Structures are given as structure tokens and as C-alpha cells.
mmCIF file of C-alpha atoms and ligand atoms in Angstrom:
data_model
loop_
_atom_site.group_PDB
_atom_site.id
_atom_site.type_symbol
_atom_site.label_atom_id
_atom_site.label_comp_id
_atom_site.label_asym_id
_atom_site.label_seq_id
_atom_site.Cartn_x
_atom_site.Cartn_y
_atom_site.Cartn_z
ATOM 1 C CA MET A 1127 -5.774 -3.745 -34.584
ATOM 2 C CA VAL A 1128 -8.409 -5.023 -37.021
ATOM 3 C CA LYS A 1129 -6.828 -8.241 -38.348
ATOM 4 C CA PHE A 1130 -4.054 -10.561 -37.185
ATOM 5 C CA ARG A 1131 -3.915 -13.741 -39.278
ATOM 6 C CA GLY A 1132 -3.397 -17.014 -37.419
ATOM 7 C CA SER A 1133 -3.856 -15.658 -33.940
ATOM 8 C CA ASP A 1134 -6.466 -14.187 -31.646
ATOM 9 C CA PHE A 1135 -6.171 -10.642 -30.407
ATOM 10 C CA ILE A 1136 -8.033 -8.246 -28.088
ATOM 11 C CA SER A 1137 -10.239 -6.211 -30.369
ATOM 12 C CA GLY A 1138 -11.390 -2.681 -29.727
ATOM 13 C CA PHE A 1139 -9.475 0.454 -28.891
ATOM 14 C CA HIS A 1140 -6.469 0.523 -26.599
ATOM 15 C CA ASP A 1141 -4.905 3.534 -24.965
ATOM 16 C CA PHE A 1142 -1.264 4.342 -25.488
ATOM 17 C CA ALA A 1143 1.160 6.898 -24.131
ATOM 18 C CA ILE A 1144 4.163 8.444 -25.818
ATOM 19 C CA ARG A 1145 6.709 9.433 -23.204
ATOM 20 C CA ARG A 1146 10.474 9.751 -22.960
ATOM 21 C CA GLY A 1147 11.804 6.271 -23.759
ATOM 22 C CA GLY A 1148 9.119 5.242 -26.231
ATOM 23 C CA LEU A 1149 5.550 4.251 -26.776
ATOM 24 C CA THR A 1150 3.567 2.088 -24.362
ATOM 25 C CA VAL A 1151 0.284 0.429 -25.301
ATOM 26 C CA TYR A 1152 -2.162 -0.427 -22.530
ATOM 27 C CA PRO A 1153 -4.259 -3.382 -23.690
ATOM 28 C CA ARG A 1154 -7.957 -3.028 -23.058
ATOM 29 C CA LEU A 1155 -8.913 -4.785 -19.833
ATOM 30 C CA VAL A 1156 -11.171 -7.796 -20.395
ATOM 31 C CA ALA A 1157 -12.409 -8.891 -16.979
ATOM 32 C CA ALA A 1158 -13.583 -12.321 -18.174
ATOM 33 C CA GLN A 1159 -9.955 -13.217 -18.924
ATOM 34 C CA HIS A 1160 -9.138 -12.772 -15.255
ATOM 35 C CA THR A 1161 -10.681 -15.132 -12.797
ATOM 36 C CA SER A 1162 -9.137 -16.438 -9.664
ATOM 37 C CA SER A 1163 -10.601 -18.425 -6.847
ATOM 38 C CA PHE A 1164 -10.760 -16.784 -3.469
ATOM 39 C CA GLN A 1165 -12.534 -17.398 -0.221
ATOM 40 C CA ARG A 1166 -15.734 -15.478 0.368
ATOM 41 C CA GLU A 1167 -15.181 -13.629 3.598
ATOM 42 C CA PHE A 1168 -16.019 -10.429 5.395
ATOM 43 C CA ILE A 1169 -13.645 -7.501 5.411
ATOM 44 C CA PRO A 1170 -14.181 -5.679 8.701
ATOM 45 C CA SER A 1171 -13.506 -1.960 9.032
ATOM 46 C CA GLY A 1172 -12.247 -2.133 12.589
ATOM 47 C CA VAL A 1173 -15.092 0.204 13.646
ATOM 48 C CA THR A 1174 -17.691 -2.025 15.309
ATOM 49 C CA ALA A 1175 -20.722 0.186 14.668
ATOM 50 C CA LEU A 1176 -19.750 0.597 11.000
ATOM 51 C CA ASP A 1177 -19.496 -3.172 10.605
ATOM 52 C CA THR A 1178 -22.897 -3.601 12.244
ATOM 53 C CA LEU A 1179 -24.380 -1.042 9.862
ATOM 54 C CA MET A 1180 -22.868 -2.974 6.933
ATOM 55 C CA GLY A 1181 -24.418 -6.238 8.107
ATOM 56 C CA GLY A 1182 -21.138 -7.603 9.495
ATOM 57 C CA GLY A 1183 -18.668 -6.182 7.002
ATOM 58 C CA ILE A 1184 -17.899 -5.817 3.323
ATOM 59 C CA ASP A 1185 -17.513 -8.978 1.249
ATOM 60 C CA ARG A 1186 -14.261 -9.693 -0.496
ATOM 61 C CA GLY A 1187 -14.765 -9.541 -4.264
ATOM 62 C CA THR A 1188 -17.383 -6.781 -4.126
ATOM 63 C CA SER A 1189 -17.358 -3.059 -4.788
ATOM 64 C CA THR A 1190 -18.712 -0.347 -2.518
ATOM 65 C CA LEU A 1191 -19.752 3.131 -3.592
ATOM 66 C CA LEU A 1192 -19.436 5.905 -1.003
ATOM 67 C CA ILE A 1193 -21.563 8.811 -2.142
ATOM 68 C CA GLY A 1194 -22.145 12.208 -0.548
ATOM 69 C CA PRO A 1195 -21.294 15.910 -0.604
ATOM 70 C CA PRO A 1196 -17.722 17.194 -0.168
ATOM 71 C CA GLY A 1197 -16.351 16.793 3.346
ATOM 72 C CA SER A 1198 -18.953 14.220 4.367
ATOM 73 C CA GLY A 1199 -16.301 11.587 5.076
ATOM 74 C CA LYS A 1200 -16.113 9.440 1.921
ATOM 75 C CA SER A 1201 -12.310 9.327 1.669
ATOM 76 C CA THR A 1202 -11.864 8.767 5.392
ATOM 77 C CA LEU A 1203 -14.284 5.834 5.495
ATOM 78 C CA ALA A 1204 -12.663 4.204 2.466
ATOM 79 C CA LEU A 1205 -9.223 4.654 3.995
ATOM 80 C CA GLN A 1206 -10.437 3.085 7.222
ATOM 81 C CA TYR A 1207 -11.047 -0.185 5.346
ATOM 82 C CA ALA A 1208 -7.587 0.103 3.808
ATOM 83 C CA THR A 1209 -5.824 0.678 7.136
ATOM 84 C CA ALA A 1210 -7.813 -2.173 8.718
ATOM 85 C CA ALA A 1211 -6.568 -4.401 5.869
ATOM 86 C CA THR A 1212 -2.953 -3.388 6.463
ATOM 87 C CA GLU A 1213 -3.346 -4.125 10.164
ATOM 88 C CA ARG A 1214 -4.283 -7.678 9.123
ATOM 89 C CA GLY A 1215 -1.057 -7.798 7.087
ATOM 90 C CA ASP A 1216 -2.693 -7.261 3.680
ATOM 91 C CA HIS A 1217 -1.626 -4.745 1.072
ATOM 92 C CA ALA A 1218 -3.997 -1.939 0.051
ATOM 93 C CA ALA A 1219 -3.807 0.655 -2.716
ATOM 94 C CA THR A 1220 -5.541 4.004 -2.991
ATOM 95 C CA PHE A 1221 -5.743 5.938 -6.250
ATOM 96 C CA VAL A 1222 -6.257 9.559 -5.383
ATOM 97 C CA PHE A 1223 -7.542 11.977 -8.013
ATOM 98 C CA ASP A 1224 -8.865 14.898 -5.999
ATOM 99 C CA GLU A 1225 -6.470 15.706 -3.220
ATOM 100 C CA THR A 1226 -2.765 15.690 -2.545
ATOM 101 C CA LYS A 1227 -1.047 12.878 -0.735
ATOM 102 C CA SER A 1228 -0.001 15.259 2.031
ATOM 103 C CA ALA A 1229 -3.625 16.395 2.588
ATOM 104 C CA LEU A 1230 -4.682 12.772 2.868
ATOM 105 C CA LEU A 1231 -1.864 11.927 5.264
ATOM 106 C CA SER A 1232 -2.353 14.938 7.516
ATOM 107 C CA ARG A 1233 -6.102 14.289 7.790
ATOM 108 C CA SER A 1234 -5.365 10.668 8.689
ATOM 109 C CA VAL A 1235 -2.930 11.733 11.412
ATOM 110 C CA GLY A 1236 -5.549 14.191 12.737
ATOM 111 C CA ILE A 1237 -8.019 11.390 13.328
ATOM 112 C CA GLY A 1238 -5.501 8.941 14.702
ATOM 113 C CA MET A 1239 -5.396 6.717 11.637
ATOM 114 C CA GLN A 1240 -2.179 4.796 11.088
ATOM 115 C CA VAL A 1241 -1.231 4.923 7.405
ATOM 116 C CA ASN A 1242 1.892 2.875 6.659
ATOM 117 C CA GLU A 1243 2.829 3.888 3.168
ATOM 118 C CA GLY A 1244 4.552 1.393 0.898
ATOM 119 C CA LEU A 1245 4.213 -1.343 -1.691
ATOM 120 C CA GLY A 1246 4.516 -4.337 0.597
ATOM 121 C CA ALA A 1247 2.273 -6.412 2.841
ATOM 122 C CA GLY A 1248 0.842 -4.395 5.719
ATOM 123 C CA GLU A 1249 1.323 -1.195 3.726
ATOM 124 C CA ILE A 1250 -0.829 1.183 1.683
ATOM 125 C CA ALA A 1251 0.279 2.423 -1.727
ATOM 126 C CA ILE A 1252 -0.910 5.998 -2.171
ATOM 127 C CA CYS A 1253 -0.951 6.725 -5.873
ATOM 128 C CA GLN A 1254 -1.784 10.283 -6.814
ATOM 129 C CA ILE A 1255 -3.261 10.394 -10.305
ATOM 130 C CA ASP A 1256 -3.232 13.418 -12.546
ATOM 131 C CA PRO A 1257 -6.491 12.997 -14.478
ATOM 132 C CA VAL A 1258 -5.211 15.110 -17.348
ATOM 133 C CA ALA A 1259 -2.116 12.980 -17.871
ATOM 134 C CA VAL A 1260 -3.476 9.461 -17.360
ATOM 135 C CA SER A 1261 -5.778 7.671 -19.806
ATOM 136 C CA PRO A 1262 -8.339 5.129 -18.601
ATOM 137 C CA GLY A 1263 -6.267 2.345 -20.164
ATOM 138 C CA GLU A 1264 -3.158 3.419 -18.292
ATOM 139 C CA PHE A 1265 -5.172 3.765 -15.105
ATOM 140 C CA ALA A 1266 -6.472 0.204 -15.504
ATOM 141 C CA HIS A 1267 -2.863 -0.890 -15.993
ATOM 142 C CA LEU A 1268 -1.844 0.803 -12.699
ATOM 143 C CA VAL A 1269 -4.716 -0.911 -10.881
ATOM 144 C CA ARG A 1270 -3.734 -4.278 -12.386
ATOM 145 C CA SER A 1271 -0.144 -3.858 -11.200
ATOM 146 C CA SER A 1272 -1.282 -3.093 -7.696
ATOM 147 C CA VAL A 1273 -3.355 -6.282 -7.667
ATOM 148 C CA GLU A 1274 -1.094 -8.677 -9.591
ATOM 149 C CA ARG A 1275 2.351 -7.379 -8.601
ATOM 150 C CA ASP A 1276 1.745 -5.892 -5.137
ATOM 151 C CA ARG A 1277 -1.152 -8.181 -4.109
ATOM 152 C CA ALA A 1278 -3.530 -5.405 -3.058
ATOM 153 C CA ARG A 1279 -6.609 -6.809 -1.277
ATOM 154 C CA VAL A 1280 -8.332 -3.448 -0.865
ATOM 155 C CA VAL A 1281 -8.383 -0.901 -3.689
ATOM 156 C CA ILE A 1282 -9.752 2.645 -3.409
ATOM 157 C CA ILE A 1283 -10.647 4.870 -6.365
ATOM 158 C CA ASP A 1284 -11.137 8.370 -4.952
ATOM 159 C CA SER A 1285 -13.031 9.755 -6.753
ATOM 160 C CA LEU A 1286 -15.074 8.871 -9.786
ATOM 161 C CA ASN A 1287 -15.454 12.596 -10.407
ATOM 162 C CA GLY A 1288 -11.697 12.656 -10.940
ATOM 163 C CA TYR A 1289 -11.795 9.507 -13.055
ATOM 164 C CA LEU A 1290 -14.572 11.062 -15.138
ATOM 165 C CA ASN A 1291 -12.332 14.018 -15.897
ATOM 166 C CA ALA A 1292 -9.761 11.645 -17.334
ATOM 167 C CA MET A 1293 -12.260 10.217 -19.797
ATOM 168 C CA PRO A 1294 -12.893 11.486 -23.277
ATOM 169 C CA GLN A 1295 -16.604 10.703 -23.204
ATOM 170 C CA ASN A 1296 -19.168 9.620 -20.708
ATOM 171 C CA ASN A 1297 -20.643 6.340 -21.956
ATOM 172 C CA TYR A 1298 -17.118 5.049 -22.434
ATOM 173 C CA LEU A 1299 -16.500 5.686 -18.731
ATOM 174 C CA THR A 1300 -19.283 3.388 -17.620
ATOM 175 C CA ALA A 1301 -18.086 0.515 -19.796
ATOM 176 C CA GLN A 1302 -14.467 0.871 -18.673
ATOM 177 C CA LEU A 1303 -15.392 1.226 -15.040
ATOM 178 C CA HIS A 1304 -17.666 -1.789 -15.209
ATOM 179 C CA GLU A 1305 -14.818 -3.839 -16.658
ATOM 180 C CA LEU A 1306 -12.391 -2.600 -14.015
ATOM 181 C CA LEU A 1307 -14.763 -3.353 -11.141
ATOM 182 C CA SER A 1308 -15.507 -6.835 -12.545
ATOM 183 C CA TYR A 1309 -11.793 -7.461 -12.832
ATOM 184 C CA LEU A 1310 -11.261 -6.422 -9.189
ATOM 185 C CA ASN A 1311 -14.225 -8.522 -8.026
ATOM 186 C CA ASN A 1312 -12.869 -11.541 -9.912
ATOM 187 C CA HIS A 1313 -9.607 -11.145 -8.040
ATOM 188 C CA GLY A 1314 -11.320 -11.090 -4.656
ATOM 189 C CA VAL A 1315 -10.417 -7.457 -4.052
ATOM 190 C CA ALA A 1316 -12.664 -5.270 -1.896
ATOM 191 C CA THR A 1317 -13.041 -2.096 -3.957
ATOM 192 C CA PHE A 1318 -14.193 1.267 -2.641
ATOM 193 C CA PHE A 1319 -14.975 4.160 -4.918
ATOM 194 C CA THR A 1320 -16.362 7.570 -4.126
ATOM 195 C CA VAL A 1321 -18.655 10.027 -5.881
ATOM 196 C CA ALA A 1322 -18.803 13.638 -4.683
ATOM 197 C CA GLN A 1323 -22.289 15.068 -5.065
ATOM 198 C CA SER A 1324 -22.958 18.737 -5.559
ATOM 199 C CA GLY A 1325 -25.257 20.548 -3.188
ATOM 200 C CA ILE A 1326 -24.269 20.708 0.448
ATOM 201 C CA ILE A 1327 -27.376 20.179 2.523
ATOM 202 C CA GLY A 1328 -30.929 19.167 1.703
ATOM 203 C CA ALA A 1329 -32.555 16.682 -0.608
ATOM 204 C CA ASN A 1330 -31.480 18.286 -3.882
ATOM 205 C CA MET A 1331 -28.208 16.465 -4.377
ATOM 206 C CA THR A 1332 -26.940 15.826 -7.850
ATOM 207 C CA SER A 1333 -24.303 13.384 -9.005
ATOM 208 C CA PRO A 1334 -22.081 13.836 -12.038
ATOM 209 C CA VAL A 1335 -22.468 10.150 -12.843
ATOM 210 C CA ASP A 1336 -24.932 7.461 -11.839
ATOM 211 C CA ALA A 1337 -22.627 4.753 -10.632
ATOM 212 C CA SER A 1338 -24.920 3.216 -8.036
ATOM 213 C CA TYR A 1339 -25.968 0.334 -10.278
ATOM 214 C CA LEU A 1340 -22.308 -0.577 -10.873
ATOM 215 C CA ALA A 1341 -21.633 -1.028 -7.168
ATOM 216 C CA ASP A 1342 -22.512 -4.062 -5.071
ATOM 217 C CA SER A 1343 -23.010 -1.869 -2.002
ATOM 218 C CA VAL A 1344 -23.921 1.793 -1.713
ATOM 219 C CA VAL A 1345 -23.192 3.905 1.364
ATOM 220 C CA LEU A 1346 -24.899 7.288 1.487
ATOM 221 C CA LEU A 1347 -23.458 10.231 3.425
ATOM 222 C CA ARG A 1348 -25.410 13.400 4.169
ATOM 223 C CA TYR A 1349 -25.231 16.562 6.242
ATOM 224 C CA PHE A 1350 -28.104 17.415 8.533
ATOM 225 C CA GLU A 1351 -28.865 20.249 10.877
ATOM 226 C CA LEU A 1352 -29.659 19.611 14.499
ATOM 227 C CA ALA A 1353 -29.807 21.920 17.492
ATOM 228 C CA GLY A 1354 -27.903 24.631 15.666
ATOM 229 C CA THR A 1355 -25.070 22.407 14.467
ATOM 230 C CA VAL A 1356 -24.284 20.654 11.209
ATOM 231 C CA ARG A 1357 -23.879 16.907 11.618
ATOM 232 C CA LYS A 1358 -23.044 14.037 9.307
ATOM 233 C CA ALA A 1359 -25.310 11.064 8.678
ATOM 234 C CA ILE A 1360 -24.507 7.634 7.245
ATOM 235 C CA SER A 1361 -26.814 4.998 5.828
ATOM 236 C CA VAL A 1362 -26.495 1.880 3.656
ATOM 237 C CA LEU A 1363 -28.769 1.901 0.622
ATOM 238 C CA LYS A 1364 -27.925 -1.447 -0.850
ATOM 239 C CA LYS A 1365 -25.782 -4.527 -0.361
ATOM 240 C CA ARG A 1366 -26.044 -7.109 -3.088
ATOM 241 C CA THR A 1367 -24.381 -9.905 -1.155
ATOM 242 C CA GLY A 1368 -26.302 -9.838 2.098
ATOM 243 C CA GLY A 1369 -28.280 -8.001 4.710
ATOM 244 C CA HIS A 1370 -27.529 -4.614 6.182
ATOM 245 C CA GLU A 1371 -29.105 -2.207 8.610
ATOM 246 C CA GLY A 1372 -31.801 0.061 7.221
ATOM 247 C CA SER A 1373 -31.100 2.706 9.819
ATOM 248 C CA ILE A 1374 -29.496 6.125 9.635
ATOM 249 C CA ARG A 1375 -26.704 6.822 12.090
ATOM 250 C CA GLU A 1376 -24.759 9.919 12.919
ATOM 251 C CA LEU A 1377 -21.105 9.863 11.836
ATOM 252 C CA TRP A 1378 -18.289 11.945 13.258
ATOM 253 C CA PHE A 1379 -14.530 11.909 13.445
ATOM 254 C CA ASP A 1380 -12.202 13.000 16.210
ATOM 255 C CA LYS A 1381 -8.602 12.377 17.164
ATOM 256 C CA LEU A 1382 -9.518 8.881 18.326
ATOM 257 C CA GLY A 1383 -10.944 7.898 14.954
ATOM 258 C CA ILE A 1384 -14.318 7.248 13.331
ATOM 259 C CA HIS A 1385 -17.517 7.113 15.394
ATOM 260 C CA LEU A 1386 -21.098 6.170 14.622
ATOM 261 C CA SER A 1387 -24.047 6.821 16.902
ATOM 262 C CA GLU A 1388 -26.798 4.342 17.599
ATOM 263 C CA PRO A 1389 -29.512 4.428 14.881
ATOM 264 C CA LEU A 1390 -31.266 7.825 14.870
ATOM 265 C CA LEU A 1391 -34.673 6.291 15.542
ATOM 266 C CA GLN A 1392 -36.239 9.403 17.032
ATOM 267 C CA LEU A 1393 -35.438 11.705 14.150
ATOM 268 C CA ARG A 1394 -37.471 11.896 10.979
ATOM 269 C CA GLY A 1395 -36.169 13.493 7.790
ATOM 270 C CA VAL A 1396 -32.437 13.258 8.515
ATOM 271 C CA LEU A 1397 -31.699 12.705 4.823
ATOM 272 C CA THR A 1398 -33.583 15.865 3.881
ATOM 273 C CA GLY A 1399 -31.099 17.788 6.005
ATOM 274 C CA GLY A 1400 -33.657 19.227 8.449
ATOM 275 C CA PRO A 1401 -34.948 16.445 10.681
ATOM 276 C CA ILE A 1402 -37.556 16.718 13.411
ATOM 277 C CA GLU A 1403 -37.743 14.683 16.575
ATOM 278 C CA VAL A 1404 -40.749 12.431 16.290
ATOM 279 C CA GLU A 1405 -41.654 11.841 19.932
ATOM 280 C CA HIS A 1406 -39.979 14.400 22.101
ATOM 281 C CA ALA A 1407 -41.008 17.469 20.135
ATOM 282 C CA ASP A 1408 -41.029 19.490 23.363
ATOM 283 C CA GLU A 1409 -37.349 18.738 23.762
ATOM 284 C CA HIS A 1410 -36.676 19.868 20.250
ATOM 285 C CA LYS A 1411 -34.314 22.587 21.370
ATOM 286 C CA ARG A 1412 -32.319 20.229 23.541
ATOM 287 C CA ARG A 1413 -28.758 20.328 22.344
ATOM 288 C CA ILE A 1414 -27.763 16.856 21.284
ATOM 289 C CA GLN A 1415 -24.075 16.117 21.459
ATOM 290 C CA PRO A 1416 -22.474 13.928 18.832
ATOM 291 C CA GLY A 1417 -22.935 10.354 19.935
ATOM 292 C CA ASP A 1418 -25.922 11.063 22.198
ATOM 293 C CA HIS A 1419 -28.504 8.389 21.823
ATOM 294 C CA VAL A 1420 -31.598 10.265 20.762
ATOM 295 C CA THR A 1421 -34.141 8.277 22.753
HETATM 296 N N1 LIG B 380 -8.836 16.010 12.827
HETATM 297 C C1 LIG B 380 -10.146 15.958 12.579
HETATM 298 N N2 LIG B 380 -11.033 15.942 13.591
HETATM 299 C C2 LIG B 380 -12.333 15.868 13.357
HETATM 300 N N3 LIG B 380 -12.895 15.824 12.132
HETATM 301 C C3 LIG B 380 -12.069 15.860 11.086
HETATM 302 C C4 LIG B 380 -10.663 15.919 11.241
HETATM 303 N N4 LIG B 380 -10.102 15.930 10.028
HETATM 304 C C5 LIG B 380 -11.116 15.873 9.157
HETATM 305 N N5 LIG B 380 -12.300 15.845 9.787
HETATM 306 C C6 LIG B 380 -13.620 15.771 9.181
HETATM 307 O O1 LIG B 380 -13.525 14.989 8.023
HETATM 308 C C7 LIG B 380 -14.150 15.628 6.950
HETATM 309 C C8 LIG B 380 -13.423 15.343 5.670
HETATM 310 O O2 LIG B 380 -13.577 13.978 5.404
HETATM 311 P P1 LIG B 380 -13.238 13.420 3.977
HETATM 312 O O3 LIG B 380 -13.156 11.933 4.156
HETATM 313 O O4 LIG B 380 -12.063 14.111 3.391
HETATM 314 O O5 LIG B 380 -14.553 13.802 3.170
HETATM 315 P P2 LIG B 380 -14.889 13.611 1.632
HETATM 316 O O6 LIG B 380 -13.909 12.627 1.088
HETATM 317 O O7 LIG B 380 -16.299 13.139 1.627
HETATM 318 O O8 LIG B 380 -14.753 14.963 1.011
HETATM 319 C C9 LIG B 380 -14.127 17.103 7.257
HETATM 320 O O9 LIG B 380 -15.265 17.726 6.750
HETATM 321 C C10 LIG B 380 -14.123 17.131 8.759
HETATM 322 O O10 LIG B 380 -15.458 17.229 9.195
HETATM 323 MG MG1 LIG B 381 -12.480 12.990 -0.392
#
């Protein structure tokens, strides 16, 4: 719309969809039109070491980027915050672009994670998005419904790579995403979004989109090699709303859930993929089991 005499209107371009039953217009999301008061509080993950790493927890009304190569644990960590929210009786919603609902559910069962699917309190809505069929405007509309209708307190967008595929052009993505994240922050939602990096191990990781400046917190996941095995590492790069640990910890999953080691103080170069032990070089060949404190 370019002119509407006697009334205000939301300028700019709006997505629409023509489906059986008619045409639906999805008004452009303007975050500044949505403010609500909410209490600043920590959202714990239910994994003590993860909360310690995050400086106590994630703040309500902030967004967290989980970034790392495929299989490094981004989706699982995000879902952990969602299941912890449902255990507190909150509603959570996850928008899944890259995998099927059944893959997500079977992985969760494998690591002992309780996912109660549904639209109510204490339940997680798992919304599988087809990036080819859904426009950014329609996606924003789905996110709004989950917040305003279903009262989601934790929202996951998994992944931005998938979201990117739904977008006609790149600079438009950043603006829309920024608006969406601001909207979610204004509603006191804890948002988690993931970016899959290409490159499996080593320092030469590339991202399809630089979203780190959009996020209030950034969690970095990496693979590293140690004693003939490939391990996962986790570190927090930034947290806008408070302190966090500067350490790198090992991360692993088993049927009991998510585990983090103590900070890997004796290893140097974990994020390059090929660390060396700084003090006990003679014990370099010692096989370190997941969770061993490398002292
Ligand atoms: N039942 C399980 N036991 C142990 N580890 C598992 C299990 N299921 C999945 N994993 C681990 O989780 C990883 C996948 O995590 P995921 O959160 O899907 O990663 P990402 O979203 O970064 O691609 C796998 O690489 C595997 O190491
Ligand atoms: Mg994933």
C-alpha cells in the first residue's frame, strides 16, 4: 500500500500467500509496536554445568545463537532449554527447517530427553517448516501466534540456514530477522537460533550468514581431536546481559542426557581442532575419557 487517506498504515512490503480458500496477507512485523513488561529472570537449562558456563543461565527477553558444524549439538542444546521450560510449566515452540520431526523426537528419546508435544502449557510445539513454501512474513506470523496465542516462553529457530533458504535475498533476511528477534525480546521470550557452519574440524569454519551481532549471546560448538577420538567442545563467546565463563568445556551426550566436563584448562588449541596438553606433554598419549578432568 502506498496511500490510505485518513488513516495510518504499515508501509513497506508484506508477504501474502494464495492457497485454497483465498488470499492471506501477512503484515510486516514492526517490533516497536509490540512491547510488554516482563520480569528479568534467568532461564536455567536444567544442566548445572551448562548454566555455570552461561553465567547462571539465559536471560528472558534475549536471543542466543548456537553456532557450529553439523552434528555438534546445536539442536539438542536448544531443545534442552525448551524441555526445561516445559518442566517449569511453560510453553515452548521450535521451528524446524532442517530435519524431520521424527528425527528430532528419536534423537531426544535416545538421550533421555522428555519432549511433550502440544500447544498447551508444559508442552512443546514442534513446527516443521518447508522453506520453499513459507515466506518470511508467514513465518513471522507463525512465530507471533506461538507467542500471542500459545504463550510460548522459549522459541527455537533451527536453523538460520533453513530460514535463509526461504528468503529471496540476503540483506532482506537480516532486517527481517532483526525485527523478529526484537519482537521476541520485547515479549520476554528466550529465543535460540542455530547456524550450521561448513567445515568439520579445524579453524577454517565458514558461516552462510553472520548473525552473531544480532544475538545477545553466542555459544560456539567445535569438534576437536584428542587421544585418537573426535570430541565436542563448547564455549560462550558473548553474553550481552551479564558475565559468563571464558572457558572451553567438553560436551557429550549419552542416554542420561547432556554432559559438560570441567573447563579444559590443560589443553591449548581446542578450538583449532588439534589441541596439545600444556603441562603434561609426556602424558600426551594418555587416553582421556569423556568427562575426565584434564588436570
Ligand atoms: N543417543 C545418543 N547418544 C549419544 N550421542 C548422541 C545420541 N544421539 C545423538 N547424539 C549426538 O548428537 C549429535 C547430534 O546433535 P544435534 O543437536 O542434532 O547437532 P546439530 O544440531 O549441531 O547438527 C550427534 O552428532 C551425536 O554425536
Ligand atoms: Mg541440528
